[in-house]
Amino acid sequence: MSQDHRTGLFFARRCAYLGAMTEPLHIVGGGMAGSEAAWQAANAGIPVILHEMRPKVETFAHRTGDLAEMVCSNSFRSDDSEQNAVGLLHWEMRAAGGLIMSTADRHRLPAGGALAVDRDPFAADVTAQLKAHPNVMVSYDEITELPETGHWIFATGPLTSPALAEAISAVTGTGALAFFDAIAPIVYAESIDMSKAWLQSRYDKGETEEERTAYINCPMTKDEHEAFIDALLAADKAEFHEGETAGYFDGCLPIEVMAERGRETLRHGPMKPVGLTNPHDPKNKPYAVVQLRRDNKLGTLYNIVGFQTKMKYGAQTDVFRMIPGLQEAKFARLGGIHRNTFLNSPTLLDGEMRLRAQPNIRFAGQVTGVEGYVESAAMGLLAGRLAAAEIMGHTVPAVPQTTAMGALVTHITGGAEAKTFQPMNVNFGLFPPLDGVRGGRRGRKDRYKGYTDRAKEDWQGWLAAQEMATA
């Protein structure tokens, strides 16, 4: 008898022992959202079967069969819970006992004011914790249909398999929307010329010296910048297959697409030179700066920040080696491009993330139209808690829109305009306005602090109300 079969028999007996009130929750997809949903439901006492098709069925972007594998980046972005909406989302997930955030904290890498993680140990740790949980069984199989019975969460992410995407389209009566996402390249640290580059976080952010020197910076003069832009625009690009269209998400544009929008676009985006001083030439301010962020705990790998690309591999090495400090760069991974899918959630999902046409099914994560690892995990956290409450027969209050969680779920389930719906990061523009707070740039600091103070109080109140409803 195989180990998987023995595990399945044990889990079936456990489900029977827990009783009829705790029928299992099936979760499809073991990424950020699926892993977090499984953790939340399992901790509520619900037996969870987590279906992950990898490594039996591979994707373009994934390298392993681990759960919560990070593909595009190793960053969860800002960890500032007072002045940044994604930092507030970190805080809310920690307050809810989130698996993704607690594991990220254990595998944290220096990244200034951001939360970056050592991606491989992070994924291995998430996998080990879920497999060790007595209420979780991980099943490595591909789900290709939307079951009509049982409790299900589909958190298949942007790389939903073609068969499942077709099944979703058949049930919803509309095709899943599509855009394209690009992956940034990773460089071996030893191949970076530190006589031209230097270590510094923008504005010297961070409480420790390690945090304040978390990025490698490569400076460019105006002539070097102009030559780089010329090469970028002229480089060979990956072609799309017939029937595909390049509907990019604005928060993850390939650098060549940004350059096509204007020669100065990159210099005001990922290559902005502000908050940095070149110790090799402190009197001259760089015209542009390319930053690299540590990608693993050893500090042997760095990814080029914001340099998602659809250039062909040969063109990538030629163009990126034009960057001062990267003339001899060796790449652990070059950039790539892949097709992402997401639902028109405002028309398809109700306020509890259930499919209107088939309410035994919830969706969570990037497939719902949120963008980013943190936002995906957050929607998994909500879906897991809501599904667990429903299985136990409890009614929980709506998540306050004043919280980061509530702002996101409200946006995707009805707050957004369905005709123009596209993936969205969490941001303060999704929050209800504050009374008596100054507007504009001058009032921003106080306004953001007001948003986060209100959100923290309301989120703690919701957590307490949910615990009372499910007690």
Tab-separated table of C-alpha atoms in Angstrom:
chain	number	residue	atom	x	y	z
A	1	MET	CA	0.000	0.000	0.000
A	2	SER	CA	1.414	3.410	-0.995
A	3	GLN	CA	2.052	6.192	1.509
A	4	ASP	CA	-0.548	8.375	-0.238
A	5	HIS	CA	-3.142	5.604	0.062
A	6	ARG	CA	-2.389	5.054	3.754
A	7	THR	CA	-2.663	8.822	4.339
A	8	GLY	CA	-5.989	8.885	2.506
A	9	LEU	CA	-7.420	6.072	4.616
A	10	PHE	CA	-6.288	7.752	7.837
A	11	PHE	CA	-7.827	11.044	6.734
A	12	ALA	CA	-11.116	9.371	5.774
A	13	ARG	CA	-11.311	7.798	9.228
A	14	ARG	CA	-10.570	11.174	10.816
A	15	CYS	CA	-13.350	12.837	8.799
A	16	ALA	CA	-15.750	10.123	9.982
A	17	TYR	CA	-14.586	10.594	13.580
A	18	LEU	CA	-15.137	14.366	13.447
A	19	GLY	CA	-18.760	13.749	12.508
A	20	ALA	CA	-21.360	14.759	9.972
A	21	MET	CA	-21.194	18.456	10.863
A	22	THR	CA	-17.643	18.630	9.585
A	23	GLU	CA	-17.798	17.350	6.039
A	24	PRO	CA	-14.528	18.040	4.228
A	25	LEU	CA	-13.629	21.229	2.425
A	26	HIS	CA	-11.935	20.683	-0.919
A	27	ILE	CA	-9.431	23.333	-1.976
A	28	VAL	CA	-8.045	23.296	-5.503
A	29	GLY	CA	-4.643	24.927	-5.931
A	30	GLY	CA	-1.757	24.960	-3.478
A	31	GLY	CA	-0.431	28.468	-4.067
A	32	MET	CA	-0.584	31.358	-1.618
A	33	ALA	CA	-4.382	31.521	-1.534
A	34	GLY	CA	-5.022	27.771	-1.395
A	35	SER	CA	-2.404	27.196	1.298
A	36	GLU	CA	-3.769	30.009	3.466
A	37	ALA	CA	-7.380	28.887	2.957
A	38	ALA	CA	-6.454	25.339	3.984
A	39	TRP	CA	-4.686	26.572	7.129
A	40	GLN	CA	-7.559	28.772	8.248
A	41	ALA	CA	-10.244	26.128	7.692
A	42	ALA	CA	-8.174	23.348	9.266
A	43	ASN	CA	-7.523	25.461	12.364
A	44	ALA	CA	-11.297	25.966	12.645
A	45	GLY	CA	-11.671	22.176	12.911
A	46	ILE	CA	-12.678	21.464	9.307
A	47	PRO	CA	-11.062	18.501	7.516
A	48	VAL	CA	-9.425	19.871	4.358
A	49	ILE	CA	-8.371	18.084	1.187
A	50	LEU	CA	-5.923	20.302	-0.672
A	51	HIS	CA	-5.676	19.360	-4.363
A	52	GLU	CA	-2.447	20.404	-6.098
A	53	MET	CA	-1.682	19.230	-9.641
A	54	ARG	CA	2.059	19.900	-9.401
A	55	PRO	CA	4.471	18.191	-9.838
A	56	LYS	CA	2.451	15.656	-11.845
A	57	VAL	CA	1.151	18.433	-14.097
A	58	GLU	CA	3.729	21.165	-14.596
A	59	THR	CA	3.315	24.834	-15.444
A	60	PHE	CA	5.519	27.214	-17.384
A	61	ALA	CA	6.588	29.182	-14.313
A	62	HIS	CA	6.881	26.706	-11.406
A	63	ARG	CA	10.065	24.759	-10.684
A	64	THR	CA	8.975	22.471	-7.814
A	65	GLY	CA	5.991	20.679	-6.388
A	66	ASP	CA	6.094	22.664	-3.151
A	67	LEU	CA	3.034	24.535	-1.965
A	68	ALA	CA	3.141	28.367	-1.981
A	69	GLU	CA	6.055	28.446	-4.421
A	70	MET	CA	6.986	32.034	-5.251
A	71	VAL	CA	7.437	32.532	-8.987
A	72	CYS	CA	7.548	36.159	-10.131
A	73	SER	CA	9.332	37.744	-7.160
A	74	ASN	CA	10.401	37.040	-3.598
A	75	SER	CA	8.863	40.219	-2.195
A	76	PHE	CA	5.659	40.840	-0.245
A	77	ARG	CA	6.304	44.573	-0.722
A	78	SER	CA	6.056	47.193	2.058
A	79	ASP	CA	5.753	46.032	5.669
A	80	ASP	CA	4.729	49.490	6.926
A	81	SER	CA	1.332	48.979	8.565
A	82	GLU	CA	0.788	52.686	9.293
A	83	GLN	CA	1.430	54.358	5.933
A	84	ASN	CA	1.022	51.590	3.353
A	85	ALA	CA	-2.061	49.571	2.395
A	86	VAL	CA	-0.171	46.341	1.692
A	87	GLY	CA	1.681	46.703	5.012
A	88	LEU	CA	-1.729	47.028	6.659
A	89	LEU	CA	-2.790	43.815	4.919
A	90	HIS	CA	0.309	42.125	6.412
A	91	TRP	CA	-0.845	43.315	9.860
A	92	GLU	CA	-4.387	42.024	9.391
A	93	MET	CA	-3.160	38.612	8.239
A	94	ARG	CA	-0.810	38.331	11.203
A	95	ALA	CA	-3.674	39.248	13.545
A	96	ALA	CA	-5.721	36.410	12.019
A	97	GLY	CA	-2.981	33.826	12.571
A	98	GLY	CA	-2.061	33.673	8.887
A	99	LEU	CA	0.227	30.861	7.752
A	100	ILE	CA	1.764	32.827	4.889
A	101	MET	CA	2.785	35.805	7.030
A	102	SER	CA	4.116	33.783	9.964
A	103	THR	CA	6.210	31.671	7.579
A	104	ALA	CA	7.415	34.754	5.692
A	105	ASP	CA	8.561	36.293	8.981
A	106	ARG	CA	10.670	33.210	9.716
A	107	HIS	CA	12.381	33.368	6.320
A	108	ARG	CA	12.714	37.134	6.053
A	109	LEU	CA	15.561	38.691	4.065
A	110	PRO	CA	16.909	42.244	4.370
A	111	ALA	CA	14.916	44.484	2.009
A	112	GLY	CA	14.776	47.958	3.568
A	113	GLY	CA	11.156	48.656	4.480
A	114	ALA	CA	9.861	45.746	2.421
A	115	LEU	CA	9.197	42.125	3.399
A	116	ALA	CA	11.223	39.831	1.165
A	117	VAL	CA	11.719	36.112	1.797
A	118	ASP	CA	14.108	33.303	0.984
A	119	ARG	CA	11.684	31.735	-1.443
A	120	ASP	CA	12.701	28.040	-1.500
A	121	PRO	CA	12.880	27.499	2.299
A	122	PHE	CA	9.660	29.518	2.615
A	123	ALA	CA	7.758	27.186	0.262
A	124	ALA	CA	9.260	24.070	1.853
A	125	ASP	CA	8.199	25.322	5.297
A	126	VAL	CA	4.608	26.061	4.197
A	127	THR	CA	4.432	22.584	2.651
A	128	ALA	CA	5.765	20.890	5.790
A	129	GLN	CA	3.346	22.737	8.086
A	130	LEU	CA	0.288	21.865	6.011
A	131	LYS	CA	1.301	18.232	5.626
A	132	ALA	CA	1.837	17.993	9.387
A	133	HIS	CA	-1.583	19.446	10.222
A	134	PRO	CA	-3.943	16.677	11.399
A	135	ASN	CA	-6.907	18.221	9.545
A	136	VAL	CA	-5.152	18.562	6.170
A	137	MET	CA	-4.544	16.021	3.454
A	138	VAL	CA	-2.625	17.058	0.342
A	139	SER	CA	-3.729	15.223	-2.791
A	140	TYR	CA	-1.578	15.556	-5.903
A	141	ASP	CA	-4.186	15.413	-8.636
A	142	GLU	CA	-5.608	17.689	-11.312
A	143	ILE	CA	-9.223	18.810	-10.942
A	144	THR	CA	-10.772	19.575	-14.326
A	145	GLU	CA	-14.453	20.120	-13.452
A	146	LEU	CA	-16.545	22.242	-11.101
A	147	PRO	CA	-18.280	19.683	-8.821
A	148	GLU	CA	-21.996	20.225	-8.234
A	149	THR	CA	-21.904	18.908	-4.661
A	150	GLY	CA	-19.658	19.365	-1.658
A	151	HIS	CA	-17.811	22.429	-0.401
A	152	TRP	CA	-15.074	23.706	-2.702
A	153	ILE	CA	-12.640	26.605	-2.966
A	154	PHE	CA	-10.889	27.090	-6.295
A	155	ALA	CA	-7.626	28.954	-5.806
A	156	THR	CA	-5.846	27.879	-8.962
A	157	GLY	CA	-4.201	31.226	-9.515
A	158	PRO	CA	-3.132	32.881	-12.738
A	159	LEU	CA	-1.957	29.601	-14.287
A	160	THR	CA	-5.288	27.782	-14.145
A	161	SER	CA	-5.020	24.693	-16.340
A	162	PRO	CA	-6.703	24.888	-19.767
A	163	ALA	CA	-9.131	22.066	-18.900
A	164	LEU	CA	-10.293	23.734	-15.708
A	165	ALA	CA	-10.501	27.148	-17.382
A	166	GLU	CA	-12.789	25.604	-19.983
A	167	ALA	CA	-14.961	24.086	-17.255
A	168	ILE	CA	-15.208	27.453	-15.484
A	169	SER	CA	-16.235	29.113	-18.735
A	170	ALA	CA	-18.904	26.488	-19.302
A	171	VAL	CA	-20.468	27.114	-15.884
A	172	THR	CA	-20.175	30.901	-15.818
A	173	GLY	CA	-21.302	31.416	-19.389
A	174	THR	CA	-18.390	33.739	-20.023
A	175	GLY	CA	-14.754	33.176	-20.796
A	176	ALA	CA	-12.155	33.907	-18.151
A	177	LEU	CA	-10.428	37.157	-18.959
A	178	ALA	CA	-6.732	37.018	-19.752
A	179	PHE	CA	-3.686	39.210	-19.385
A	180	PHE	CA	0.027	38.517	-19.547
A	181	ASP	CA	2.459	38.527	-16.648
A	182	ALA	CA	6.224	38.791	-16.972
A	183	ILE	CA	8.970	37.423	-14.701
A	184	ALA	CA	12.119	39.350	-13.729
A	185	PRO	CA	15.589	37.788	-14.186
A	186	ILE	CA	17.824	36.613	-11.309
A	187	VAL	CA	21.585	37.282	-11.247
A	188	TYR	CA	24.390	35.476	-9.394
A	189	ALA	CA	25.760	37.978	-6.846
A	190	GLU	CA	29.361	36.944	-7.444
A	191	SER	CA	29.104	38.085	-11.064
A	192	ILE	CA	28.170	41.686	-10.149
A	193	ASP	CA	30.992	44.244	-10.366
A	194	MET	CA	30.878	46.015	-6.996
A	195	SER	CA	33.548	48.498	-8.082
A	196	LYS	CA	30.718	50.117	-10.068
A	197	ALA	CA	27.679	49.045	-8.021
A	198	TRP	CA	27.038	49.668	-4.309
A	199	LEU	CA	24.822	48.486	-1.449
A	200	GLN	CA	22.063	50.827	-0.212
A	201	SER	CA	18.317	50.806	0.410
A	202	ARG	CA	16.469	53.785	-1.007
A	203	TYR	CA	16.527	56.662	1.528
A	204	ASP	CA	18.573	54.317	3.771
A	205	LYS	CA	15.370	52.673	4.985
A	206	GLY	CA	15.641	49.991	7.649
A	207	GLU	CA	16.401	49.693	11.347
A	208	THR	CA	19.636	47.710	10.925
A	209	GLU	CA	22.696	48.117	8.758
A	210	GLU	CA	21.696	44.958	6.915
A	211	GLU	CA	18.301	46.471	6.079
A	212	ARG	CA	19.845	49.796	5.073
A	213	THR	CA	22.135	47.997	2.604
A	214	ALA	CA	19.622	45.483	1.275
A	215	TYR	CA	19.812	46.449	-2.416
A	216	ILE	CA	22.601	46.458	-4.986
A	217	ASN	CA	22.494	49.653	-7.048
A	218	CYS	CA	23.848	50.041	-10.567
A	219	PRO	CA	24.146	53.700	-11.700
A	220	MET	CA	23.696	55.035	-15.213
A	221	THR	CA	24.744	58.281	-16.820
A	222	LYS	CA	22.373	59.959	-19.256
A	223	ASP	CA	24.273	58.533	-22.244
A	224	GLU	CA	24.227	55.020	-20.739
A	225	HIS	CA	20.499	55.339	-20.055
A	226	GLU	CA	19.759	56.478	-23.606
A	227	ALA	CA	21.788	53.614	-25.091
A	228	PHE	CA	20.028	51.143	-22.804
A	229	ILE	CA	16.574	52.389	-23.843
A	230	ASP	CA	17.553	52.179	-27.528
A	231	ALA	CA	18.694	48.571	-27.091
A	232	LEU	CA	15.595	47.706	-25.097
A	233	LEU	CA	13.259	49.022	-27.771
A	234	ALA	CA	15.169	47.282	-30.577
A	235	ALA	CA	15.528	43.881	-28.842
A	236	ASP	CA	13.785	40.752	-30.122
A	237	LYS	CA	10.606	40.092	-28.141
A	238	ALA	CA	8.642	36.907	-27.477
A	239	GLU	CA	5.743	36.481	-29.874
A	240	PHE	CA	2.191	35.694	-28.839
A	241	HIS	CA	0.307	32.650	-30.012
A	242	GLU	CA	-2.607	33.024	-32.370
A	243	GLY	CA	-5.682	34.336	-30.568
A	244	GLU	CA	-3.708	35.771	-27.638
A	245	THR	CA	-3.721	39.471	-26.883
A	246	ALA	CA	-1.335	41.476	-24.723
A	247	GLY	CA	-3.636	42.820	-22.024
A	248	TYR	CA	-1.006	43.527	-19.365
A	249	PHE	CA	-1.720	44.345	-15.745
A	250	ASP	CA	-0.323	47.859	-15.185
A	251	GLY	CA	1.372	46.845	-11.932
A	252	CYS	CA	3.539	44.241	-13.678
A	253	LEU	CA	4.411	45.693	-17.075
A	254	PRO	CA	7.413	44.350	-18.996
A	255	ILE	CA	10.166	46.969	-19.028
A	256	GLU	CA	10.113	47.192	-22.805
A	257	VAL	CA	6.396	47.990	-22.738
A	258	MET	CA	7.092	50.737	-20.190
A	259	ALA	CA	9.876	52.076	-22.431
A	260	GLU	CA	7.491	52.131	-25.393
A	261	ARG	CA	5.254	54.474	-23.399
A	262	GLY	CA	8.033	57.056	-23.170
A	263	ARG	CA	11.814	57.114	-22.920
A	264	GLU	CA	11.666	58.554	-19.389
A	265	THR	CA	9.053	56.108	-18.072
A	266	LEU	CA	11.561	53.669	-16.558
A	267	ARG	CA	13.558	56.518	-14.999
A	268	HIS	CA	10.425	57.533	-13.121
A	269	GLY	CA	9.606	53.909	-12.252
A	270	PRO	CA	11.926	51.019	-11.345
A	271	MET	CA	15.035	52.965	-12.466
A	272	LYS	CA	14.355	56.154	-10.485
A	273	PRO	CA	17.575	57.543	-8.958
A	274	VAL	CA	16.020	59.270	-5.918
A	275	GLY	CA	17.096	58.462	-2.356
A	276	LEU	CA	20.427	56.980	-3.437
A	277	THR	CA	24.027	58.226	-3.312
A	278	ASN	CA	26.814	56.517	-5.252
A	279	PRO	CA	29.801	56.171	-2.866
A	280	HIS	CA	32.099	55.663	-5.870
A	281	ASP	CA	31.158	59.124	-7.157
A	282	PRO	CA	29.228	60.951	-4.404
A	283	LYS	CA	29.336	64.394	-6.047
A	284	ASN	CA	27.522	63.284	-9.195
A	285	LYS	CA	23.914	62.136	-8.977
A	286	PRO	CA	23.168	59.128	-11.237
A	287	TYR	CA	20.777	59.839	-14.091
A	288	ALA	CA	19.119	56.434	-13.524
A	289	VAL	CA	19.677	53.500	-11.150
A	290	VAL	CA	18.935	49.802	-11.613
A	291	GLN	CA	18.294	48.048	-8.290
A	292	LEU	CA	18.754	44.367	-7.452
A	293	ARG	CA	17.136	42.815	-4.367
A	294	ARG	CA	18.459	39.791	-2.479
A	295	ASP	CA	16.577	36.666	-3.543
A	296	ASN	CA	17.875	34.114	-1.028
A	297	LYS	CA	19.193	34.022	2.539
A	298	LEU	CA	22.741	33.231	1.459
A	299	GLY	CA	22.843	36.420	-0.584
A	300	THR	CA	24.114	34.531	-3.618
A	301	LEU	CA	21.132	35.463	-5.833
A	302	TYR	CA	19.660	38.885	-6.637
A	303	ASN	CA	16.649	39.693	-8.802
A	304	ILE	CA	16.532	42.850	-10.914
A	305	VAL	CA	13.742	44.902	-9.337
A	306	GLY	CA	10.868	45.760	-11.675
A	307	PHE	CA	12.604	44.221	-14.698
A	308	GLN	CA	9.874	41.864	-15.833
A	309	THR	CA	10.432	41.215	-19.512
A	310	LYS	CA	9.223	39.450	-22.635
A	311	MET	CA	12.555	39.811	-24.468
A	312	LYS	CA	13.971	36.632	-25.963
A	313	TYR	CA	16.724	35.039	-23.900
A	314	GLY	CA	19.626	36.040	-26.150
A	315	ALA	CA	18.435	39.630	-26.243
A	316	GLN	CA	18.076	39.702	-22.454
A	317	THR	CA	21.708	38.844	-21.800
A	318	ASP	CA	22.900	41.408	-24.362
A	319	VAL	CA	20.701	44.230	-23.058
A	320	PHE	CA	21.099	43.591	-19.329
A	321	ARG	CA	24.888	43.399	-19.616
A	322	MET	CA	24.790	47.018	-20.775
A	323	ILE	CA	23.950	47.973	-17.176
A	324	PRO	CA	27.064	49.233	-15.319
A	325	GLY	CA	28.080	46.540	-12.852
A	326	LEU	CA	26.365	43.779	-14.828
A	327	GLN	CA	28.764	43.622	-17.800
A	328	GLU	CA	29.850	40.127	-16.753
A	329	ALA	CA	26.570	39.124	-15.141
A	330	LYS	CA	25.654	35.450	-14.976
A	331	PHE	CA	21.959	34.660	-14.787
A	332	ALA	CA	20.407	31.986	-12.567
A	333	ARG	CA	17.114	32.639	-14.360
A	334	LEU	CA	16.191	34.847	-17.261
A	335	GLY	CA	12.903	36.673	-17.517
A	336	GLY	CA	9.834	35.177	-19.115
A	337	ILE	CA	6.224	35.765	-19.934
A	338	HIS	CA	3.141	33.694	-19.328
A	339	ARG	CA	-0.606	33.917	-19.703
A	340	ASN	CA	-2.644	34.713	-16.603
A	341	THR	CA	-6.371	34.155	-16.216
A	342	PHE	CA	-8.874	35.791	-13.901
A	343	LEU	CA	-12.639	35.994	-13.512
A	344	ASN	CA	-14.877	38.977	-14.027
A	345	SER	CA	-15.613	38.620	-10.327
A	346	PRO	CA	-18.031	41.567	-9.899
A	347	THR	CA	-20.526	39.764	-12.136
A	348	LEU	CA	-19.786	36.177	-11.071
A	349	LEU	CA	-19.140	36.136	-7.294
A	350	ASP	CA	-21.335	37.089	-4.345
A	351	GLY	CA	-20.132	38.983	-1.278
A	352	GLU	CA	-18.795	35.772	0.312
A	353	MET	CA	-16.794	34.895	-2.819
A	354	ARG	CA	-19.229	32.172	-3.876
A	355	LEU	CA	-19.983	31.509	-7.516
A	356	ARG	CA	-23.497	32.849	-8.048
A	357	ALA	CA	-24.312	30.139	-10.579
A	358	GLN	CA	-23.042	27.367	-8.265
A	359	PRO	CA	-22.779	28.556	-4.641
A	360	ASN	CA	-21.153	25.380	-3.321
A	361	ILE	CA	-18.000	26.783	-4.950
A	362	ARG	CA	-15.890	29.719	-3.807
A	363	PHE	CA	-12.991	31.307	-5.635
A	364	ALA	CA	-9.922	32.834	-3.981
A	365	GLY	CA	-6.576	34.321	-4.918
A	366	GLN	CA	-5.406	35.867	-8.163
A	367	VAL	CA	-8.071	34.129	-10.218
A	368	THR	CA	-10.585	36.490	-8.561
A	369	GLY	CA	-8.809	39.569	-9.910
A	370	VAL	CA	-6.568	40.596	-7.030
A	371	GLU	CA	-2.913	41.125	-7.878
A	372	GLY	CA	0.072	40.166	-5.757
A	373	TYR	CA	1.144	37.412	-3.393
A	374	VAL	CA	-0.177	39.195	-0.306
A	375	GLU	CA	-3.560	40.031	-1.811
A	376	SER	CA	-3.924	36.448	-3.071
A	377	ALA	CA	-3.118	34.975	0.334
A	378	ALA	CA	-5.500	37.444	1.993
A	379	MET	CA	-8.405	36.339	-0.191
A	380	GLY	CA	-7.504	32.735	0.637
A	381	LEU	CA	-7.623	33.585	4.327
A	382	LEU	CA	-11.118	35.035	3.979
A	383	ALA	CA	-12.379	32.210	1.775
A	384	GLY	CA	-11.105	29.587	4.228
A	385	ARG	CA	-12.757	31.275	7.208
A	386	LEU	CA	-16.045	31.875	5.378
A	387	ALA	CA	-16.191	28.305	4.069
A	388	ALA	CA	-15.443	26.877	7.528
A	389	ALA	CA	-18.237	28.962	9.076
A	390	GLU	CA	-20.687	27.848	6.403
A	391	ILE	CA	-19.816	24.157	6.866
A	392	MET	CA	-20.382	24.522	10.615
A	393	GLY	CA	-23.716	26.256	9.995
A	394	HIS	CA	-22.675	29.622	11.399
A	395	THR	CA	-23.416	33.096	10.067
A	396	VAL	CA	-20.583	35.592	10.313
A	397	PRO	CA	-20.799	39.369	9.842
A	398	ALA	CA	-19.629	40.987	6.618
A	399	VAL	CA	-15.992	42.063	6.616
A	400	PRO	CA	-15.879	45.862	7.163
A	401	GLN	CA	-14.906	47.723	4.008
A	402	THR	CA	-12.809	49.979	6.237
A	403	THR	CA	-10.266	47.141	6.582
A	404	ALA	CA	-7.734	46.147	3.927
A	405	MET	CA	-9.397	42.725	3.664
A	406	GLY	CA	-12.845	44.264	3.354
A	407	ALA	CA	-11.743	46.887	0.835
A	408	LEU	CA	-10.301	44.180	-1.430
A	409	VAL	CA	-13.185	41.720	-1.222
A	410	THR	CA	-15.715	44.521	-1.715
A	411	HIS	CA	-13.843	45.673	-4.806
A	412	ILE	CA	-13.751	42.291	-6.499
A	413	THR	CA	-17.306	41.255	-5.585
A	414	GLY	CA	-19.144	44.354	-6.693
A	415	GLY	CA	-17.244	47.544	-5.954
A	416	ALA	CA	-15.405	47.519	-9.275
A	417	GLU	CA	-16.913	48.406	-12.629
A	418	ALA	CA	-17.474	45.065	-14.358
A	419	LYS	CA	-16.940	46.458	-17.870
A	420	THR	CA	-13.438	47.675	-17.081
A	421	PHE	CA	-12.482	45.174	-14.361
A	422	GLN	CA	-8.772	44.353	-14.174
A	423	PRO	CA	-6.434	42.930	-11.491
A	424	MET	CA	-6.005	45.280	-8.537
A	425	ASN	CA	-3.473	45.618	-5.730
A	426	VAL	CA	-4.708	46.766	-2.340
A	427	ASN	CA	-4.526	50.559	-2.071
A	428	PHE	CA	-6.078	53.329	-0.004
A	429	GLY	CA	-8.217	54.367	-2.961
A	430	LEU	CA	-10.411	51.328	-2.186
A	431	PHE	CA	-11.117	52.535	1.381
A	432	PRO	CA	-14.143	54.625	2.413
A	433	PRO	CA	-13.064	58.250	2.981
A	434	LEU	CA	-12.314	59.607	6.442
A	435	ASP	CA	-14.251	62.545	7.857
A	436	GLY	CA	-12.375	65.659	8.951
A	437	VAL	CA	-9.004	64.671	7.471
A	438	ARG	CA	-7.073	66.956	5.156
A	439	GLY	CA	-6.929	65.907	1.512
A	440	GLY	CA	-4.130	66.223	-1.026
A	441	ARG	CA	-0.447	65.395	-0.723
A	442	ARG	CA	0.110	67.546	2.375
A	443	GLY	CA	-2.504	65.654	4.331
A	444	ARG	CA	-1.490	62.221	3.096
A	445	LYS	CA	0.556	61.115	6.127
A	446	ASP	CA	-2.236	61.885	8.608
A	447	ARG	CA	-4.858	60.481	6.231
A	448	TYR	CA	-3.025	57.175	5.768
A	449	LYS	CA	-2.486	56.862	9.523
A	450	GLY	CA	-6.217	57.475	9.964
A	451	TYR	CA	-7.039	54.717	7.468
A	452	THR	CA	-4.757	52.197	9.186
A	453	ASP	CA	-5.838	53.046	12.746
A	454	ARG	CA	-9.503	52.652	11.772
A	455	ALA	CA	-8.798	49.436	9.869
A	456	LYS	CA	-6.922	47.790	12.738
A	457	GLU	CA	-9.709	48.522	15.199
A	458	ASP	CA	-12.416	47.309	12.801
A	459	TRP	CA	-10.454	44.182	11.820
A	460	GLN	CA	-9.931	43.168	15.439
A	461	GLY	CA	-13.634	43.733	15.996
A	462	TRP	CA	-14.524	41.506	13.033
A	463	LEU	CA	-12.201	38.744	14.215
A	464	ALA	CA	-13.798	38.853	17.663
A	465	ALA	CA	-17.318	38.813	16.179
A	466	GLN	CA	-16.432	35.873	13.951
A	467	GLU	CA	-15.020	33.903	16.848
A	468	MET	CA	-18.208	34.525	18.832
A	469	ALA	CA	-20.388	33.486	15.866
A	470	THR	CA	-18.490	30.242	15.395
A	471	ALA	CA	-18.047	29.362	19.074
